[in-house]
Amino acid sequence: ILGVPGSGFEILIKQIASNGNTLLFSTCETEEEIMSTMKRFGWNPENLEIVDIASEYAKRTLLVHGKRSSSYQRRIDLDLKELIAECSGGKPVEKGEEEDFLNMLSKRFTDSRIPEKTIVHSLDFFLDQYQQSEIIKTLHIMKMSNMKKKGAVFVSLTKGVCGELFERKMESIADCVLELEVIRKGTSFDRYLAVKKMKNYARKIGVARYIIDESGFVLETVERIL
């Protein structure tokens, strides 16, 4: 699922997650934010498991910042001789082991207990942390594992953040590609959903307008696609 800011694709993700047994890897919203939005739309999160990467990453970032600030302050308090002695004779700082978020995705997909539906929202986070080649390999692992389990995997990505080449690679891996766009017309905005790819069903591509109301994501003209 490709989306642009303002398209509401984060709402579509939650709406998809509200039906059936679902595992959601959330990198841009906390579990509390997700639950609050789903409650507002009246969606049931009973069968939803959330892996809150957003909160975990924020916690780690604040911890690292705190350590750097403490270290900086301590070095300010040392005189020059003490600082030279510490740098030349002290033990190197040992890095604590941190969980690899990308590796975590691969591991969960090899678990036989993984739900029938899995969502990764969004891939933008991983593109900031890992090489594109590593992400592509992980996506292939996810797809192969999912084919064996006959489930469904949804991956979201903000359009344009990673370059056209990477988007094309993503589209080649996916069985279905949805793109959400926002177009300004005068003083108003129109939202469009494009089905760019449907594997083995080339005739079922098209464009439809959609709105977001109190019930969530609603297509205005479903027949244009189906």
mmCIF file of C-alpha atoms in Angstrom:
data_model
loop_
_atom_site.group_PDB
_atom_site.id
_atom_site.type_symbol
_atom_site.label_atom_id
_atom_site.label_comp_id
_atom_site.label_asym_id
_atom_site.label_seq_id
_atom_site.Cartn_x
_atom_site.Cartn_y
_atom_site.Cartn_z
ATOM 1 C CA ILE A 1 0.000 0.000 0.000
ATOM 2 C CA LEU A 2 1.567 3.252 -1.213
ATOM 3 C CA GLY A 3 0.210 6.476 0.238
ATOM 4 C CA VAL A 4 0.939 10.177 0.456
ATOM 5 C CA PRO A 5 0.486 12.415 3.510
ATOM 6 C CA GLY A 6 -3.179 13.367 3.802
ATOM 7 C CA SER A 7 -4.452 10.265 1.995
ATOM 8 C CA GLY A 8 -5.453 8.633 5.291
ATOM 9 C CA PHE A 9 -3.683 5.358 4.553
ATOM 10 C CA GLU A 10 -2.931 4.997 8.266
ATOM 11 C CA ILE A 11 -6.715 4.781 8.801
ATOM 12 C CA LEU A 12 -7.036 2.138 6.086
ATOM 13 C CA ILE A 13 -4.330 0.094 7.836
ATOM 14 C CA LYS A 14 -6.254 0.126 11.127
ATOM 15 C CA GLN A 15 -9.493 -0.744 9.356
ATOM 16 C CA ILE A 16 -7.850 -3.764 7.733
ATOM 17 C CA ALA A 17 -6.384 -4.757 11.104
ATOM 18 C CA SER A 18 -9.793 -4.682 12.799
ATOM 19 C CA ASN A 19 -11.069 -7.794 10.992
ATOM 20 C CA GLY A 20 -9.866 -11.325 11.741
ATOM 21 C CA ASN A 21 -6.762 -12.490 13.585
ATOM 22 C CA THR A 22 -4.109 -9.883 12.838
ATOM 23 C CA LEU A 23 -0.507 -9.172 13.792
ATOM 24 C CA LEU A 24 0.436 -5.502 13.358
ATOM 25 C CA PHE A 25 4.024 -4.248 13.423
ATOM 26 C CA SER A 26 3.649 -0.534 14.136
ATOM 27 C CA THR A 27 6.660 1.719 13.616
ATOM 28 C CA CYS A 28 5.009 5.145 13.450
ATOM 29 C CA GLU A 29 2.260 4.955 16.077
ATOM 30 C CA THR A 30 2.182 3.614 19.618
ATOM 31 C CA GLU A 31 -0.240 0.915 20.718
ATOM 32 C CA GLU A 32 -2.126 3.529 22.734
ATOM 33 C CA GLU A 33 -2.596 5.737 19.656
ATOM 34 C CA ILE A 34 -3.790 2.800 17.554
ATOM 35 C CA MET A 35 -6.308 1.667 20.162
ATOM 36 C CA SER A 36 -7.610 5.218 20.600
ATOM 37 C CA THR A 37 -8.212 5.645 16.854
ATOM 38 C CA MET A 38 -9.882 2.243 16.510
ATOM 39 C CA LYS A 39 -12.165 3.049 19.433
ATOM 40 C CA ARG A 40 -13.142 6.345 17.782
ATOM 41 C CA PHE A 41 -14.205 4.508 14.614
ATOM 42 C CA GLY A 42 -15.932 1.736 16.558
ATOM 43 C CA TRP A 43 -13.603 -1.039 15.375
ATOM 44 C CA ASN A 44 -12.988 -4.115 17.485
ATOM 45 C CA PRO A 45 -9.303 -4.763 18.342
ATOM 46 C CA GLU A 46 -10.066 -8.003 20.196
ATOM 47 C CA ASN A 47 -8.166 -10.262 17.771
ATOM 48 C CA LEU A 48 -5.357 -7.785 17.116
ATOM 49 C CA GLU A 49 -1.802 -8.270 18.390
ATOM 50 C CA ILE A 50 0.371 -5.146 18.178
ATOM 51 C CA VAL A 51 4.166 -5.177 18.137
ATOM 52 C CA ASP A 52 4.846 -1.618 19.307
ATOM 53 C CA ILE A 53 8.161 -0.839 17.602
ATOM 54 C CA ALA A 54 7.444 2.909 17.812
ATOM 55 C CA SER A 55 7.484 2.935 21.622
ATOM 56 C CA GLU A 56 10.486 0.622 21.867
ATOM 57 C CA TYR A 57 12.535 2.717 19.448
ATOM 58 C CA ALA A 58 11.596 5.955 21.242
ATOM 59 C CA LYS A 59 12.629 4.408 24.561
ATOM 60 C CA ARG A 60 16.014 3.367 23.178
ATOM 61 C CA THR A 61 16.607 6.757 21.569
ATOM 62 C CA LEU A 62 15.912 8.592 24.826
ATOM 63 C CA LEU A 63 18.143 6.167 26.724
ATOM 64 C CA VAL A 64 21.059 6.736 24.325
ATOM 65 C CA HIS A 65 20.549 10.497 24.501
ATOM 66 C CA GLY A 66 20.543 10.342 28.305
ATOM 67 C CA LYS A 67 23.787 8.355 28.364
ATOM 68 C CA ARG A 68 25.472 10.788 25.979
ATOM 69 C CA SER A 69 24.380 13.775 28.072
ATOM 70 C CA SER A 70 25.648 12.145 31.283
ATOM 71 C CA SER A 71 28.967 11.237 29.658
ATOM 72 C CA TYR A 72 29.380 14.749 28.278
ATOM 73 C CA GLN A 73 28.673 16.340 31.660
ATOM 74 C CA ARG A 74 31.063 13.976 33.429
ATOM 75 C CA ARG A 75 33.854 14.830 30.972
ATOM 76 C CA ILE A 76 33.253 18.546 31.537
ATOM 77 C CA ASP A 77 33.740 18.006 35.276
ATOM 78 C CA LEU A 78 37.082 16.211 34.797
ATOM 79 C CA ASP A 79 40.290 18.173 34.552
ATOM 80 C CA LEU A 80 42.608 17.620 31.571
ATOM 81 C CA LYS A 81 44.930 15.116 33.324
ATOM 82 C CA GLU A 82 42.034 12.958 34.523
ATOM 83 C CA LEU A 83 40.476 13.009 31.052
ATOM 84 C CA ILE A 84 43.730 11.909 29.362
ATOM 85 C CA ALA A 85 44.184 9.137 31.935
ATOM 86 C CA GLU A 86 40.633 7.893 31.416
ATOM 87 C CA CYS A 87 40.885 7.884 27.623
ATOM 88 C CA SER A 88 44.270 6.159 27.542
ATOM 89 C CA GLY A 89 43.852 3.610 30.305
ATOM 90 C CA GLY A 90 40.141 3.014 30.645
ATOM 91 C CA LYS A 91 38.220 0.063 29.261
ATOM 92 C CA PRO A 92 36.362 0.576 26.013
ATOM 93 C CA VAL A 93 32.656 1.160 26.334
ATOM 94 C CA GLU A 94 30.741 -2.061 25.791
ATOM 95 C CA LYS A 95 27.630 -1.801 23.732
ATOM 96 C CA GLY A 96 24.593 -3.591 25.056
ATOM 97 C CA GLU A 97 22.907 -6.032 22.727
ATOM 98 C CA GLU A 98 19.891 -4.523 21.041
ATOM 99 C CA GLU A 99 17.204 -6.403 19.205
ATOM 100 C CA ASP A 100 17.389 -6.115 15.434
ATOM 101 C CA PHE A 101 13.922 -4.955 14.352
ATOM 102 C CA LEU A 102 14.354 -6.222 10.792
ATOM 103 C CA ASN A 103 15.526 -9.606 12.025
ATOM 104 C CA MET A 104 12.519 -9.675 14.343
ATOM 105 C CA LEU A 105 10.232 -9.532 11.299
ATOM 106 C CA SER A 106 11.961 -12.534 9.720
ATOM 107 C CA LYS A 107 11.774 -14.543 12.946
ATOM 108 C CA ARG A 108 8.062 -13.895 13.455
ATOM 109 C CA PHE A 109 7.279 -15.049 9.934
ATOM 110 C CA THR A 110 9.001 -18.388 10.521
ATOM 111 C CA ASP A 111 6.813 -18.937 13.594
ATOM 112 C CA SER A 112 4.052 -21.451 12.852
ATOM 113 C CA ARG A 113 1.711 -19.570 15.208
ATOM 114 C CA ILE A 114 1.701 -16.362 13.192
ATOM 115 C CA PRO A 115 -1.867 -15.103 12.485
ATOM 116 C CA GLU A 116 -3.519 -15.381 9.086
ATOM 117 C CA LYS A 117 -3.045 -11.658 8.475
ATOM 118 C CA THR A 118 0.096 -9.594 9.114
ATOM 119 C CA ILE A 119 0.587 -5.853 8.633
ATOM 120 C CA VAL A 120 3.799 -3.820 8.611
ATOM 121 C CA HIS A 121 3.091 -0.098 9.047
ATOM 122 C CA SER A 122 5.258 1.394 7.872
ATOM 123 C CA LEU A 123 8.333 0.432 5.909
ATOM 124 C CA ASP A 124 9.616 4.028 6.124
ATOM 125 C CA PHE A 125 11.120 3.294 9.551
ATOM 126 C CA PHE A 126 13.174 0.355 8.278
ATOM 127 C CA LEU A 127 14.451 2.394 5.324
ATOM 128 C CA ASP A 128 15.911 4.880 7.810
ATOM 129 C CA GLN A 129 17.660 2.115 9.766
ATOM 130 C CA TYR A 130 18.769 -0.528 7.232
ATOM 131 C CA GLN A 131 20.152 -0.972 3.732
ATOM 132 C CA GLN A 132 17.531 -1.354 0.999
ATOM 133 C CA SER A 133 19.044 -4.710 -0.032
ATOM 134 C CA GLU A 134 18.509 -6.067 3.502
ATOM 135 C CA ILE A 135 14.890 -4.940 3.459
ATOM 136 C CA ILE A 136 14.263 -6.585 0.076
ATOM 137 C CA LYS A 137 15.689 -9.893 1.382
ATOM 138 C CA THR A 138 13.433 -9.718 4.432
ATOM 139 C CA LEU A 139 10.390 -9.038 2.264
ATOM 140 C CA HIS A 140 11.188 -12.107 0.157
ATOM 141 C CA ILE A 141 11.412 -14.198 3.347
ATOM 142 C CA MET A 142 8.060 -12.807 4.486
ATOM 143 C CA LYS A 143 6.461 -13.590 1.138
ATOM 144 C CA MET A 144 7.806 -17.158 0.900
ATOM 145 C CA SER A 145 6.770 -17.937 4.472
ATOM 146 C CA ASN A 146 3.349 -16.431 3.919
ATOM 147 C CA MET A 147 2.784 -18.484 0.758
ATOM 148 C CA LYS A 148 3.238 -21.687 2.765
ATOM 149 C CA LYS A 149 0.761 -20.516 5.401
ATOM 150 C CA LYS A 150 -1.668 -19.132 2.776
ATOM 151 C CA GLY A 151 -2.114 -15.912 4.717
ATOM 152 C CA ALA A 152 -2.090 -12.239 3.792
ATOM 153 C CA VAL A 153 0.656 -9.663 4.332
ATOM 154 C CA PHE A 154 0.095 -5.917 4.041
ATOM 155 C CA VAL A 155 3.066 -3.542 3.883
ATOM 156 C CA SER A 156 2.665 0.241 3.813
ATOM 157 C CA LEU A 157 5.100 2.786 2.412
ATOM 158 C CA THR A 158 4.976 6.557 1.997
ATOM 159 C CA LYS A 159 5.205 7.262 -1.717
ATOM 160 C CA GLY A 160 8.402 8.987 -2.827
ATOM 161 C CA VAL A 161 10.467 8.620 0.363
ATOM 162 C CA CYS A 162 12.836 5.979 -0.990
ATOM 163 C CA GLY A 163 13.112 6.607 -4.714
ATOM 164 C CA GLU A 164 11.367 5.159 -7.740
ATOM 165 C CA LEU A 165 13.750 2.194 -8.157
ATOM 166 C CA PHE A 166 13.015 0.793 -4.702
ATOM 167 C CA GLU A 167 9.277 1.297 -5.222
ATOM 168 C CA ARG A 168 9.471 -0.684 -8.468
ATOM 169 C CA LYS A 169 11.272 -3.519 -6.667
ATOM 170 C CA MET A 170 8.564 -3.506 -4.020
ATOM 171 C CA GLU A 171 5.851 -3.601 -6.663
ATOM 172 C CA SER A 172 7.522 -6.559 -8.376
ATOM 173 C CA ILE A 173 7.499 -8.535 -5.108
ATOM 174 C CA ALA A 174 3.887 -7.709 -4.225
ATOM 175 C CA ASP A 175 0.905 -9.640 -5.568
ATOM 176 C CA CYS A 176 -1.271 -6.546 -5.287
ATOM 177 C CA VAL A 177 -0.326 -2.855 -5.297
ATOM 178 C CA LEU A 178 -2.671 -0.146 -4.013
ATOM 179 C CA GLU A 179 -1.791 3.528 -4.305
ATOM 180 C CA LEU A 180 -3.597 6.326 -2.448
ATOM 181 C CA GLU A 181 -3.408 9.851 -3.831
ATOM 182 C CA VAL A 182 -4.743 13.272 -2.846
ATOM 183 C CA ILE A 183 -5.501 15.800 -5.605
ATOM 184 C CA ARG A 184 -6.343 19.438 -4.947
ATOM 185 C CA LYS A 185 -9.252 20.859 -6.932
ATOM 186 C CA GLY A 186 -9.805 24.530 -6.199
ATOM 187 C CA THR A 187 -10.520 24.845 -2.493
ATOM 188 C CA SER A 188 -11.190 21.135 -1.951
ATOM 189 C CA PHE A 189 -9.285 17.864 -2.072
ATOM 190 C CA ASP A 190 -10.247 14.604 -3.766
ATOM 191 C CA ARG A 191 -8.874 11.261 -2.655
ATOM 192 C CA TYR A 192 -8.257 8.437 -5.130
ATOM 193 C CA LEU A 193 -7.352 4.785 -4.749
ATOM 194 C CA ALA A 194 -5.590 3.117 -7.670
ATOM 195 C CA VAL A 195 -5.239 -0.632 -8.026
ATOM 196 C CA LYS A 196 -1.970 -0.685 -9.975
ATOM 197 C CA LYS A 197 -1.372 -4.407 -9.886
ATOM 198 C CA MET A 198 -3.388 -7.550 -9.251
ATOM 199 C CA LYS A 199 -1.315 -10.647 -9.934
ATOM 200 C CA ASN A 200 -2.859 -12.860 -12.644
ATOM 201 C CA TYR A 201 -5.862 -10.512 -12.875
ATOM 202 C CA ALA A 202 -4.556 -7.772 -15.150
ATOM 203 C CA ARG A 203 -8.067 -6.585 -16.068
ATOM 204 C CA LYS A 204 -8.902 -5.777 -12.457
ATOM 205 C CA ILE A 205 -6.863 -2.617 -12.234
ATOM 206 C CA GLY A 206 -8.415 0.817 -12.098
ATOM 207 C CA VAL A 207 -9.064 3.959 -10.106
ATOM 208 C CA ALA A 208 -11.823 4.908 -7.676
ATOM 209 C CA ARG A 209 -12.581 7.899 -5.502
ATOM 210 C CA TYR A 210 -12.908 7.353 -1.774
ATOM 211 C CA ILE A 211 -13.923 9.268 1.306
ATOM 212 C CA ILE A 212 -13.184 8.877 5.001
ATOM 213 C CA ASP A 213 -16.265 9.281 7.202
ATOM 214 C CA GLU A 214 -17.212 8.267 10.744
ATOM 215 C CA SER A 215 -17.230 4.600 9.711
ATOM 216 C CA GLY A 216 -13.777 4.743 8.152
ATOM 217 C CA PHE A 217 -12.507 4.239 4.622
ATOM 218 C CA VAL A 218 -15.338 4.117 2.019
ATOM 219 C CA LEU A 219 -15.006 3.664 -1.747
ATOM 220 C CA GLU A 220 -17.436 5.788 -3.752
ATOM 221 C CA THR A 221 -17.443 3.697 -6.937
ATOM 222 C CA VAL A 222 -16.430 0.105 -6.264
ATOM 223 C CA GLU A 223 -17.622 -1.036 -9.684
ATOM 224 C CA ARG A 224 -14.797 0.857 -11.417
ATOM 225 C CA ILE A 225 -12.317 -1.556 -9.852
ATOM 226 C CA LEU A 226 -14.261 -4.801 -9.654
#
